[in-house]
mmCIF file of C-alpha atoms and ligand atoms in Angstrom:
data_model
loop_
_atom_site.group_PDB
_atom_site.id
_atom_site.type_symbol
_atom_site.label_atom_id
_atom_site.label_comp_id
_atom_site.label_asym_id
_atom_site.label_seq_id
_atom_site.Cartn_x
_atom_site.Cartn_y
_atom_site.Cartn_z
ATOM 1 C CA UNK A 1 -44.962 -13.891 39.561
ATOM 2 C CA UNK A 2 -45.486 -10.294 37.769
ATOM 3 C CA UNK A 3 -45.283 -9.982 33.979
ATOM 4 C CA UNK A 4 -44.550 -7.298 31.972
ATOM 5 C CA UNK A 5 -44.634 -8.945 28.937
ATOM 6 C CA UNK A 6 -46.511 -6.968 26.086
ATOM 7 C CA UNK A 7 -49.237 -9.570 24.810
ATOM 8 C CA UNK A 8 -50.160 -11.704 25.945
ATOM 9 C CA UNK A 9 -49.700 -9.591 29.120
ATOM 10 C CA UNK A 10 -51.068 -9.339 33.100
ATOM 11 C CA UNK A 11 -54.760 -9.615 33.207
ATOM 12 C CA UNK A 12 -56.988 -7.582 35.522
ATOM 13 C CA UNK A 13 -57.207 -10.277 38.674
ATOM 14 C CA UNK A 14 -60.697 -9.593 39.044
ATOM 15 C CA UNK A 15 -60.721 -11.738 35.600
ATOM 16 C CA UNK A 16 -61.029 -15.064 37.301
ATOM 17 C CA UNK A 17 -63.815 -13.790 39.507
ATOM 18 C CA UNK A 18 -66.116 -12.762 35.986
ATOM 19 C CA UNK A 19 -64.758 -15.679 34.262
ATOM 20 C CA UNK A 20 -65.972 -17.955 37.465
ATOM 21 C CA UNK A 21 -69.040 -15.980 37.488
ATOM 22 C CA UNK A 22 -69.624 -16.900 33.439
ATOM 23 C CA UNK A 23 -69.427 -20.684 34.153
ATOM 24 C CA UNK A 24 -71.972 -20.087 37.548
ATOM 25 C CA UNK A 25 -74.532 -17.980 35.752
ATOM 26 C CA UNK A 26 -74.399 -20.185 32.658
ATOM 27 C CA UNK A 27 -73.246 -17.334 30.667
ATOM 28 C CA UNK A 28 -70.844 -19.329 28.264
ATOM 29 C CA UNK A 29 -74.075 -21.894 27.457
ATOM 30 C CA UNK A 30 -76.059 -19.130 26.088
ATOM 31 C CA UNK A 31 -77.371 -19.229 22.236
ATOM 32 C CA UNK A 32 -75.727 -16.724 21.060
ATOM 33 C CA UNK A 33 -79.278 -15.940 19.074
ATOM 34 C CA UNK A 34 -80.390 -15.698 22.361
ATOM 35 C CA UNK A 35 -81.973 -12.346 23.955
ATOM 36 C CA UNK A 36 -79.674 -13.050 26.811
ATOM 37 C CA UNK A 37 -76.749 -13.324 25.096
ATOM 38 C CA UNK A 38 -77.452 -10.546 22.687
ATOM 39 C CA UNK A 39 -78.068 -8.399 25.780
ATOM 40 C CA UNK A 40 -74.464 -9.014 26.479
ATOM 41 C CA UNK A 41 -73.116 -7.906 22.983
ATOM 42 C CA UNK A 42 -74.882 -4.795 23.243
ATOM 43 C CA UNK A 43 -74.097 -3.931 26.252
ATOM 44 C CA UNK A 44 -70.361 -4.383 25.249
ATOM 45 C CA UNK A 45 -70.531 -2.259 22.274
ATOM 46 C CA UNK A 46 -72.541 0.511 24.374
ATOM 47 C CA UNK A 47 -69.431 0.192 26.639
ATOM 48 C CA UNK A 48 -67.120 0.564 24.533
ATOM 49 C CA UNK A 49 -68.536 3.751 22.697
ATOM 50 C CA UNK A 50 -69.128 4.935 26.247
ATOM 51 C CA UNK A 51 -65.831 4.186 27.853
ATOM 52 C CA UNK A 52 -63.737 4.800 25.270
ATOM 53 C CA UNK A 53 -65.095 7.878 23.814
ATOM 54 C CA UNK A 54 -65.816 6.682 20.490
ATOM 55 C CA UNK A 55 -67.907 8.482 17.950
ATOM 56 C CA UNK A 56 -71.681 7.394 18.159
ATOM 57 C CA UNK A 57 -72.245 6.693 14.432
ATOM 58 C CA UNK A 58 -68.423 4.858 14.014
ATOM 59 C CA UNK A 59 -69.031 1.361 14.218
ATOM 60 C CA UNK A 60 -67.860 -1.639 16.408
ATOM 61 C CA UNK A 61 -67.879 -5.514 15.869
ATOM 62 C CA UNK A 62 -66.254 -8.031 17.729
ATOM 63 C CA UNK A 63 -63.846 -11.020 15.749
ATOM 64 C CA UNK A 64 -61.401 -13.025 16.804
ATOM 65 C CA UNK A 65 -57.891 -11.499 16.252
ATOM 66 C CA UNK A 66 -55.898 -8.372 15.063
ATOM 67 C CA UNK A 67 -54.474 -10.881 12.506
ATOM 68 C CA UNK A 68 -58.049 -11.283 11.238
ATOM 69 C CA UNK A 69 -58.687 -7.606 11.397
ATOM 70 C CA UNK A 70 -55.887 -7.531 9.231
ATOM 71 C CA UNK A 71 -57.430 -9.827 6.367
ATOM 72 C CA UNK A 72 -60.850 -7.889 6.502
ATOM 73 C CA UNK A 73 -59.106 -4.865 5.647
ATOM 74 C CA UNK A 74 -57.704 -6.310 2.819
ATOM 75 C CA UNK A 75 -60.738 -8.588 1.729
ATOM 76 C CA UNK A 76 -63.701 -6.195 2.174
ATOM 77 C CA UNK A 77 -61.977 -2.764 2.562
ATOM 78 C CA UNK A 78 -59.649 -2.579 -0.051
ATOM 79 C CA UNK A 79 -60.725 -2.171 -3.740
ATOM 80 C CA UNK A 80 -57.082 -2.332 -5.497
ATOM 81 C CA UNK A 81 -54.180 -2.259 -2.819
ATOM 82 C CA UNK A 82 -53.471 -1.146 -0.047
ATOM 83 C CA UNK A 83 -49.821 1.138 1.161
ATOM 84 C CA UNK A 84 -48.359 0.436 4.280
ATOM 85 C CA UNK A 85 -45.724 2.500 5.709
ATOM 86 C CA UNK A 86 -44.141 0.625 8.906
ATOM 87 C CA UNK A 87 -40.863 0.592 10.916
ATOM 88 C CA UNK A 88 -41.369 -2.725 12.917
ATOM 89 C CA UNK A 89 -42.534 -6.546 12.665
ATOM 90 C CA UNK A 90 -45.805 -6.078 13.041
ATOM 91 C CA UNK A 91 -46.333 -3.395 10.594
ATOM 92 C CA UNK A 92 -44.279 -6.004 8.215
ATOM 93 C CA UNK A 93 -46.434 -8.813 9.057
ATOM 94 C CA UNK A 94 -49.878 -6.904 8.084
ATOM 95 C CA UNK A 95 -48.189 -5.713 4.837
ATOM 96 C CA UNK A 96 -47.353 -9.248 4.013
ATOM 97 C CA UNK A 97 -50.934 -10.586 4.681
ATOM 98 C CA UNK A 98 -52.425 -8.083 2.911
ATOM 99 C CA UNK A 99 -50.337 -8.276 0.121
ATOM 100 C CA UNK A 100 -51.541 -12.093 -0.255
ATOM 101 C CA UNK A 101 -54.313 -10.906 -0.765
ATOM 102 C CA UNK A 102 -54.704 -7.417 -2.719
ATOM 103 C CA UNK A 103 -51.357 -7.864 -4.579
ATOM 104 C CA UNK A 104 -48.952 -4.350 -3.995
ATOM 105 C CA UNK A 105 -49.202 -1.754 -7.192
ATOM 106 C CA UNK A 106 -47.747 1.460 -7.482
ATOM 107 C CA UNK A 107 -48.174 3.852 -4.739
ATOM 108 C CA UNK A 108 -50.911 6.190 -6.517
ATOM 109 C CA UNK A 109 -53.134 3.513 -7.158
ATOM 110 C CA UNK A 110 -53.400 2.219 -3.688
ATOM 111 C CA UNK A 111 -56.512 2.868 -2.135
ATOM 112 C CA UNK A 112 -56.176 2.391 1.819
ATOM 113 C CA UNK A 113 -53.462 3.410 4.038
ATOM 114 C CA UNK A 114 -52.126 1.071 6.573
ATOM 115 C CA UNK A 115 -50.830 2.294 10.045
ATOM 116 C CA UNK A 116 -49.427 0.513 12.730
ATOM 117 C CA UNK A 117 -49.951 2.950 15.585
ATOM 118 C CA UNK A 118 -48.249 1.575 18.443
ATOM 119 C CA UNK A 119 -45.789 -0.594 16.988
ATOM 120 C CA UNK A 120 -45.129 -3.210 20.207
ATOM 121 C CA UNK A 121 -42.104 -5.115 18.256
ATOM 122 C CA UNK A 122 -39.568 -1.627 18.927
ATOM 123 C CA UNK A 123 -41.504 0.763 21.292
ATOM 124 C CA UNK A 124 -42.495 3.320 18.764
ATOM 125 C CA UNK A 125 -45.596 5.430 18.184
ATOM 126 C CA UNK A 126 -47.903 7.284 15.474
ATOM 127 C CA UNK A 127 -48.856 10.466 17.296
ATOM 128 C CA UNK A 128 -52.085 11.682 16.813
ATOM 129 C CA UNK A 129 -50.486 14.738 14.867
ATOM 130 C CA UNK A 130 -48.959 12.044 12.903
ATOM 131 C CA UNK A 131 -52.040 10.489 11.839
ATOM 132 C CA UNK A 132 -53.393 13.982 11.383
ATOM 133 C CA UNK A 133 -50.971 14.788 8.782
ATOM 134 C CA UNK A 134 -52.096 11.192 6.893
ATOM 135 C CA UNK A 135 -55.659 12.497 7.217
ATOM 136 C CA UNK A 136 -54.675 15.470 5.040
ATOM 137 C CA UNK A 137 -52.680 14.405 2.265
ATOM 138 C CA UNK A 138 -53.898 11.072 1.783
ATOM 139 C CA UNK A 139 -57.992 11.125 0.566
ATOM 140 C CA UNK A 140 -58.653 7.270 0.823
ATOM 141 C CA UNK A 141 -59.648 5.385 3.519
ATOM 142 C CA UNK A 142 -57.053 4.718 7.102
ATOM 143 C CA UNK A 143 -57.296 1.514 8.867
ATOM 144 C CA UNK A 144 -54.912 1.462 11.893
ATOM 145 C CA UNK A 145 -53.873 -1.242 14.235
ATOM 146 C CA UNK A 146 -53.438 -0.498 17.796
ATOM 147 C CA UNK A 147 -53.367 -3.467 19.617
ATOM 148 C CA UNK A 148 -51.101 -2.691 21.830
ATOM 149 C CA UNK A 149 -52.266 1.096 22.626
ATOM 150 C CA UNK A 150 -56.546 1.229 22.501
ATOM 151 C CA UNK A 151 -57.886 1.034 25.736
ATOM 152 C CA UNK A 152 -54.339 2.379 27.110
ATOM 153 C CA UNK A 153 -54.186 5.873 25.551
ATOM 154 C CA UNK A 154 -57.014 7.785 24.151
ATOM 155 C CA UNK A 155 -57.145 8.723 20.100
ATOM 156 C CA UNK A 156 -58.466 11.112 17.907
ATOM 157 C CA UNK A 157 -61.064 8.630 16.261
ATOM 158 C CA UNK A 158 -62.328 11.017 13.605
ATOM 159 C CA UNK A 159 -58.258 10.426 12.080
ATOM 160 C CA UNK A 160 -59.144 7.011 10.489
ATOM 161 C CA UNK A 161 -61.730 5.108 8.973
ATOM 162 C CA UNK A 162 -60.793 1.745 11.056
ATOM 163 C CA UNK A 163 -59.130 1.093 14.040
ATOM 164 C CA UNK A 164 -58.634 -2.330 16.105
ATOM 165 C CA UNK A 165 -57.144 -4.338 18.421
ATOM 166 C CA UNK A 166 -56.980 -7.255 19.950
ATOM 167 C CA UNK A 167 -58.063 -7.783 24.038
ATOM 168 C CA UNK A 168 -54.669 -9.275 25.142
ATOM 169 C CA UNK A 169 -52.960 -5.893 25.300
ATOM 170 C CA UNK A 170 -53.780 -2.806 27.026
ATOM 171 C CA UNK A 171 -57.535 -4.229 27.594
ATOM 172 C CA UNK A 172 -55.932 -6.534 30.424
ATOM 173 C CA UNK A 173 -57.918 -9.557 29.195
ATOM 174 C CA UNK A 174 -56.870 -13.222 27.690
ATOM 175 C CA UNK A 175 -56.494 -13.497 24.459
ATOM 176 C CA UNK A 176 -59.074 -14.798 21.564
ATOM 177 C CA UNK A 177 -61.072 -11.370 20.917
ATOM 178 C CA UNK A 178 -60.786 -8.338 19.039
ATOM 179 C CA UNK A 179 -62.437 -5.180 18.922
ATOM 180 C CA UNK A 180 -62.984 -3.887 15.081
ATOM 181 C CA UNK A 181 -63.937 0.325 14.809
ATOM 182 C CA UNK A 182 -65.521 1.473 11.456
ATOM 183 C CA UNK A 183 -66.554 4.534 10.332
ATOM 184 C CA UNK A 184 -69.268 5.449 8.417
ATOM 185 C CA UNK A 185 -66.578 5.847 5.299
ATOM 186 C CA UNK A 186 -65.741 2.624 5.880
ATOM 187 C CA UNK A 187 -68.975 0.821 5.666
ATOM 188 C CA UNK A 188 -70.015 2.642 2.355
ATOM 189 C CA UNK A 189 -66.814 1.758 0.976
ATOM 190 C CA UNK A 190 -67.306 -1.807 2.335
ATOM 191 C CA UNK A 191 -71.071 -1.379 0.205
ATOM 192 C CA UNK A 192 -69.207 0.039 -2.671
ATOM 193 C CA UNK A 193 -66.808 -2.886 -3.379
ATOM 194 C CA UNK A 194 -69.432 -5.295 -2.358
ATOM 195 C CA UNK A 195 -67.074 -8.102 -0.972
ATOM 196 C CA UNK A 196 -69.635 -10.905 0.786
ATOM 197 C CA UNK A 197 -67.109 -14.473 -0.027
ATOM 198 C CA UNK A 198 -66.341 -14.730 3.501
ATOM 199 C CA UNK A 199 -67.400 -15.837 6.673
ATOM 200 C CA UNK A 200 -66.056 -12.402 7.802
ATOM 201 C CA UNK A 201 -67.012 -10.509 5.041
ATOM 202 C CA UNK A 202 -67.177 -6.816 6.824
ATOM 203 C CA UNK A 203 -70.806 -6.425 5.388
ATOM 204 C CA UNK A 204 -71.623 -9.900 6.293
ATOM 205 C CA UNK A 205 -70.060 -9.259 9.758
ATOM 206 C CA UNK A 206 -71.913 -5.672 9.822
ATOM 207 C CA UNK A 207 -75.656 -7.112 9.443
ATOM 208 C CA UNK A 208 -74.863 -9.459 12.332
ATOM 209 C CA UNK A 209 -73.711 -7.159 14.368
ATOM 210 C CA UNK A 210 -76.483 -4.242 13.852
ATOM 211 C CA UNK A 211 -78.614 -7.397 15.594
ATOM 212 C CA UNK A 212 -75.940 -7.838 17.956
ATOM 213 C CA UNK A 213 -75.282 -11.302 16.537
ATOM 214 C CA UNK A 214 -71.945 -12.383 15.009
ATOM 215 C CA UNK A 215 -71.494 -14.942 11.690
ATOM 216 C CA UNK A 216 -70.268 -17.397 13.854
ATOM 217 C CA UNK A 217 -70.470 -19.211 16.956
ATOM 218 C CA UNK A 218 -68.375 -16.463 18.878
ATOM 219 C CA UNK A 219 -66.006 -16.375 21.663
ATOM 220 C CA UNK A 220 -68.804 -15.875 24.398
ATOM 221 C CA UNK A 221 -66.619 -15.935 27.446
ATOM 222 C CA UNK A 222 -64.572 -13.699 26.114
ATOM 223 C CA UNK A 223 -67.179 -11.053 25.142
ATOM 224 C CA UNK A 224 -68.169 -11.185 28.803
ATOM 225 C CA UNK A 225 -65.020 -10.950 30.395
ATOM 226 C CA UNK A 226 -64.891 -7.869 27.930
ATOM 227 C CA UNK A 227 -68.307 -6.369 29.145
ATOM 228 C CA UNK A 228 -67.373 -6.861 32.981
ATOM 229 C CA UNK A 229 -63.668 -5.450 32.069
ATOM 230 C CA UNK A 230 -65.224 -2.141 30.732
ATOM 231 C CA UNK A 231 -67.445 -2.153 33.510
ATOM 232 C CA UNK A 232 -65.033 -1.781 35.827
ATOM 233 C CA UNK A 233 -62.412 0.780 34.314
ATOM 234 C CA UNK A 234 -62.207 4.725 34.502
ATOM 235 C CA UNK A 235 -62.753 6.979 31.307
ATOM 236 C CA UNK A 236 -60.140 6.801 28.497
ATOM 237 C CA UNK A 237 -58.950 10.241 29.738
ATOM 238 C CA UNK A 238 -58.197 9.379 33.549
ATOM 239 C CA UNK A 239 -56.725 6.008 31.971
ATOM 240 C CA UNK A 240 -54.795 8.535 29.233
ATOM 241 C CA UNK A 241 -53.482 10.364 31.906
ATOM 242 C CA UNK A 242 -51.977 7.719 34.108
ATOM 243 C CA UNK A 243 -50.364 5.412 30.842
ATOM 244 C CA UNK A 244 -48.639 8.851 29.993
ATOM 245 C CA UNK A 245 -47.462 10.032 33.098
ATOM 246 C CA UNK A 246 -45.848 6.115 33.696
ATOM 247 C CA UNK A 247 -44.256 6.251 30.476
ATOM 248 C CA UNK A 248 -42.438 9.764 31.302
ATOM 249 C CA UNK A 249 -41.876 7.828 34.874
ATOM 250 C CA UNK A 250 -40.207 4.662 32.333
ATOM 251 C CA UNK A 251 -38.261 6.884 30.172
ATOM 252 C CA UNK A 252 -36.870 8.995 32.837
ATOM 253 C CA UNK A 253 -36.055 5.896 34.815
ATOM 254 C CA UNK A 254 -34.166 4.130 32.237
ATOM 255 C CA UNK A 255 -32.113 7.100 31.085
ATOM 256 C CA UNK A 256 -31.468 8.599 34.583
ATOM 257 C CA UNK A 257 -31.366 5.368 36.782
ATOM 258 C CA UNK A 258 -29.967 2.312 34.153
ATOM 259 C CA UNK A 259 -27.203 4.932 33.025
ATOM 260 C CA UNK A 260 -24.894 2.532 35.057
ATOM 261 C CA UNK A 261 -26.408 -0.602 33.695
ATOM 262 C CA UNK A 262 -25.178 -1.514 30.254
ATOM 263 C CA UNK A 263 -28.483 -1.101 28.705
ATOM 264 C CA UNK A 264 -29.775 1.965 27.227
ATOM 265 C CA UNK A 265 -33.489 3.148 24.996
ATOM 266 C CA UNK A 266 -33.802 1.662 21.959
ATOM 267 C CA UNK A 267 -35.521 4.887 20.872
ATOM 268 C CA UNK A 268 -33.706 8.016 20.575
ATOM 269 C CA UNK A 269 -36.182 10.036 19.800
ATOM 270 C CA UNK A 270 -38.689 11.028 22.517
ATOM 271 C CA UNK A 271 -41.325 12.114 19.984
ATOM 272 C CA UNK A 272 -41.638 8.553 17.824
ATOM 273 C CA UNK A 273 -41.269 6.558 21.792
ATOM 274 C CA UNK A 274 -44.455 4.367 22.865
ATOM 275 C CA UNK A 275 -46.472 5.646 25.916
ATOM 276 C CA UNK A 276 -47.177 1.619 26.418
ATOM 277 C CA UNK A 277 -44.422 -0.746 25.444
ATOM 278 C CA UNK A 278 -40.831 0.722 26.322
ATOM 279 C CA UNK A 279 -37.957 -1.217 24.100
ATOM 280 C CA UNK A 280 -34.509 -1.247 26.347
ATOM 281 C CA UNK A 281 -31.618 -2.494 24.638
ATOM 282 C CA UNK A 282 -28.569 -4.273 25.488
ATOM 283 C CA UNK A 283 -26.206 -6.683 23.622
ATOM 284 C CA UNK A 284 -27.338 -9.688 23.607
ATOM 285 C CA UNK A 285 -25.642 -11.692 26.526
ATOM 286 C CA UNK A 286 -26.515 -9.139 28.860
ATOM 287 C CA UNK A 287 -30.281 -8.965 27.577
ATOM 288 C CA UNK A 288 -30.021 -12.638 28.287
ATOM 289 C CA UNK A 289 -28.673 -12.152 31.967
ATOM 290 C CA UNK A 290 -31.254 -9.367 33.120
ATOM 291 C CA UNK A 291 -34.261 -11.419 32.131
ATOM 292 C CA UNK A 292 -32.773 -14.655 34.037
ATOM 293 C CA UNK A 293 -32.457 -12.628 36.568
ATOM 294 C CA UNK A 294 -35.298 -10.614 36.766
ATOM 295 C CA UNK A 295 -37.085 -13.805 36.216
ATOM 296 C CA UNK A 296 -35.101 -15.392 39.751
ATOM 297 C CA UNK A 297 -36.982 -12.543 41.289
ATOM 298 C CA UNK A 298 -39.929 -13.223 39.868
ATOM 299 C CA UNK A 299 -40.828 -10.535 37.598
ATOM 300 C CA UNK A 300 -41.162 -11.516 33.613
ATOM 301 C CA UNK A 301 -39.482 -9.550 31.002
ATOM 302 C CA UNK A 302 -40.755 -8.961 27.440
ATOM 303 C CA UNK A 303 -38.513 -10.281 24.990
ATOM 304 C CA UNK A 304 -37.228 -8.617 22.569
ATOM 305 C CA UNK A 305 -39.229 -9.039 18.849
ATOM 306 C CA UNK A 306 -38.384 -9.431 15.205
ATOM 307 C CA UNK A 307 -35.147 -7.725 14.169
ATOM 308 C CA UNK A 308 -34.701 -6.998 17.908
ATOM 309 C CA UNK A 309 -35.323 -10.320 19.450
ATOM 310 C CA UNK A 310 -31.950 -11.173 21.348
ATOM 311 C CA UNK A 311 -30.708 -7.489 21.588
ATOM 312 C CA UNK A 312 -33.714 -5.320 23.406
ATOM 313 C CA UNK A 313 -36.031 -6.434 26.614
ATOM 314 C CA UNK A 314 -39.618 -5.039 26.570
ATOM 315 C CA UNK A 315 -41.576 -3.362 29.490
ATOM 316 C CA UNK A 316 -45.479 -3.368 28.910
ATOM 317 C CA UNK A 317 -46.796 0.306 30.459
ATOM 318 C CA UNK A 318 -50.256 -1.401 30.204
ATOM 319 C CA UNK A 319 -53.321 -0.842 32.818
ATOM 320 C CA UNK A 320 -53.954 -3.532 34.133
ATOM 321 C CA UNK A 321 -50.330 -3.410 35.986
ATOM 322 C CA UNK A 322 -50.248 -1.882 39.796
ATOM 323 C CA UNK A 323 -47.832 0.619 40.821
ATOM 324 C CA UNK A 324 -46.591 -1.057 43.354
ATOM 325 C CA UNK A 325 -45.538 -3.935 40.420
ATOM 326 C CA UNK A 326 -43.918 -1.136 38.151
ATOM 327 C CA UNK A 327 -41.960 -0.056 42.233
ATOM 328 C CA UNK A 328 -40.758 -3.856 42.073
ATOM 329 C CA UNK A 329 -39.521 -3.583 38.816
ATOM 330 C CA UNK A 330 -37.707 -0.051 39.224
ATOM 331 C CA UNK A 331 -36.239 -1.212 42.333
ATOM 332 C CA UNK A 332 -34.614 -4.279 40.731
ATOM 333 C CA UNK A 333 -33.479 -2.684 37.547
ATOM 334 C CA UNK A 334 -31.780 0.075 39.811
ATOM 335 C CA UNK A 335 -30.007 -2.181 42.113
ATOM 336 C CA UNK A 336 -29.278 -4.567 39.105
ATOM 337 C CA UNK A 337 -25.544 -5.441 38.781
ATOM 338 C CA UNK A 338 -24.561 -6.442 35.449
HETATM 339 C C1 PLP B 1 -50.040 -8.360 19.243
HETATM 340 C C2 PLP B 1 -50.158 -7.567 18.011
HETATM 341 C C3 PLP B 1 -50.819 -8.043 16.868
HETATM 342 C C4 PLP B 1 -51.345 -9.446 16.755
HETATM 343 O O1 PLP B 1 -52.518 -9.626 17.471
HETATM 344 P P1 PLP B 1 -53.295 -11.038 17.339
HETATM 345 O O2 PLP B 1 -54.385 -10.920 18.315
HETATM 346 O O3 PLP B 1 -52.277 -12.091 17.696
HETATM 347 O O4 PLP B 1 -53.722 -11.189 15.940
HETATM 348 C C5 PLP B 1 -50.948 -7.209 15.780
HETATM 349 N N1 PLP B 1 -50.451 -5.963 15.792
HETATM 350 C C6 PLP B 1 -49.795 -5.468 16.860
HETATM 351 C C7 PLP B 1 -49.269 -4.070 16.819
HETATM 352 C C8 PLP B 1 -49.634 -6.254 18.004
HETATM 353 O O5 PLP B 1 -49.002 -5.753 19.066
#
């Protein structure tokens, strides 16, 4: 069986290996006060500086979802309101949780800006010029979720204050564990509003994590799994390179090689399209009949998501997946008779 399901998606095999290796070694009965297991948090967040090229002084903490990234934003970042510009369910989503939170007021009063980057419910991106743009006319602090692009494509860090994401994306791991980004910005403004009410207060989470302890009994497995994961891959720029030149590959394919099928992009326009999650649509019985069959054969569709649930099928461009799975997949989307 092959999945290209966008989140949770394929794993990196050599998972069960580490995650064997974590039970053996007794890694997953460690204090997590202990100098082991602290060991193992710093080494992650070395890693993850190192492997993902981000800026020594921005910060990194690990918590349990990009849903809970979503509430610290909005608890501990966010002094009045925050604005959130999105085009897709999951942009929606964050809006509404934050807005339980820091009610919405007018647009001049808000005081963070909210971007989805890689938004996995349609297939569309924020471009790093994008962002750029945001950077210039908007003076408050930028948090940005990209779940479903860190660790696939490489950013322009210095373009927000926050960034995270959650592990079952493009970091080819189960899910449970996310990785939160803060700049320096970010922490004084977390010091300036002085939120400390939760157990994930970001200043509560911040002095854990400068001893490379969390609040809470944490997802230890997971943090390994994370450490051996970044271990093993390439630079972001090799890893860049190979998500971008697959998505021309995707985009090429379905426009050039589906154009007898009756399913077609669900973005028109190459400049907003995802470099990691490609949205094909279709009405929705034959939607229907490509992922039964595609499933027949083994190979596991996305669905579709939110507004586009019945009427588009998904194709994770994550790394973790081989080219010889994306060959299977071209080969029976080609010969696919609808
Ligand atoms: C998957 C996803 C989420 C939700 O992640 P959780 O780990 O379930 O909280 C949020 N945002 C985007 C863009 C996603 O793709």
């Amino acid at each position: 069986m092959i999945t290209f399901y966008p989140g949770p998606s394929k794993i990196y095999p050599q998972v069960a290996d580490y995650a064997a290796d974590a039970v053996r070694q007794g890694i997953v009965s460690l204090n997590h006060r202990s100098a082991g297991f602290m060991d193992i948090v710093k080494e992650t967040v070395r890693l993850l500086h190192e492997k993902l090229d981000i800026p020594a002084d921005y910060h990194i903490a690990l918590v349990s979802s990009a849903t809970e990234c979503w509430e610290i934003v909005a608890q501990s970042l966010t002094a009045v309101s925050s604005l959130h510009p999105y085009n897709g369910a999951f942009g929606k989503k964050w809006a509404e949780y934050a807005y339980k939170i820091k009610p919405p007021v007018s647009l001049s009063d808000a005081d963070v800006l909210c971007i989805v980057q890689n938004e996995t419910s349609n297939g569309t991106q924020v471009s790093m010029d994008t962002l750029a743009q945001f950077r210039r006319d908007f003076s408050a602090l930028i948090a940005v979720d990209a779940v479903s692009s860190m660790a696939g494509v490489k950013f322009d860090w210095s373009l927000a204050d926050v960034w995270f994401a959650s592990v079952q994306k493009c970091f080819g791991l189960p899910a449970g564990l996310a990785v939160l980004v803060y700049s320096p910005s970010a922490l004084k403004r977390a010091e300036e509003i002085g939120e400390n009410v939760h157990y994930n207060s970001l200043l509560f989470i911040h002095e854990n994590f400068s001893k490379f302890q969390t609040p809470y009994t944490p997802n230890g497995l997971g943090i390994y799994l994370l450490m051996r994961v970044l271990q093993q891959l390439p630079a972001i720029d090799l890893v860049d390179e190979i998500t971008k030149r697959r998505a021309t590959d995707w985009y090429t394919f379905v426009e050039k090689e589906m154009s007898a099928t009756p399913f077609r992009l669900l973005i028109n326009d190459p400049a907003t399209r995802s470099d990691t999650v490609i949205a094909v649509q279709g009405d929705e019985q034959e939607v229907a009949n490509v992922k039964k069959a595609a499933q027949q054969k083994g190979i596991t569709l996305g669905n579709g998501y939110g507004a586009w649930k019945s009427t588009t099928f998904r194709i994770a461009n994550f790394p973790a997946i081989t080219d010889e799975e994306i060959g299977t997949l071209t080969q029976f989307l080609r010969s696919y008779q609808a």
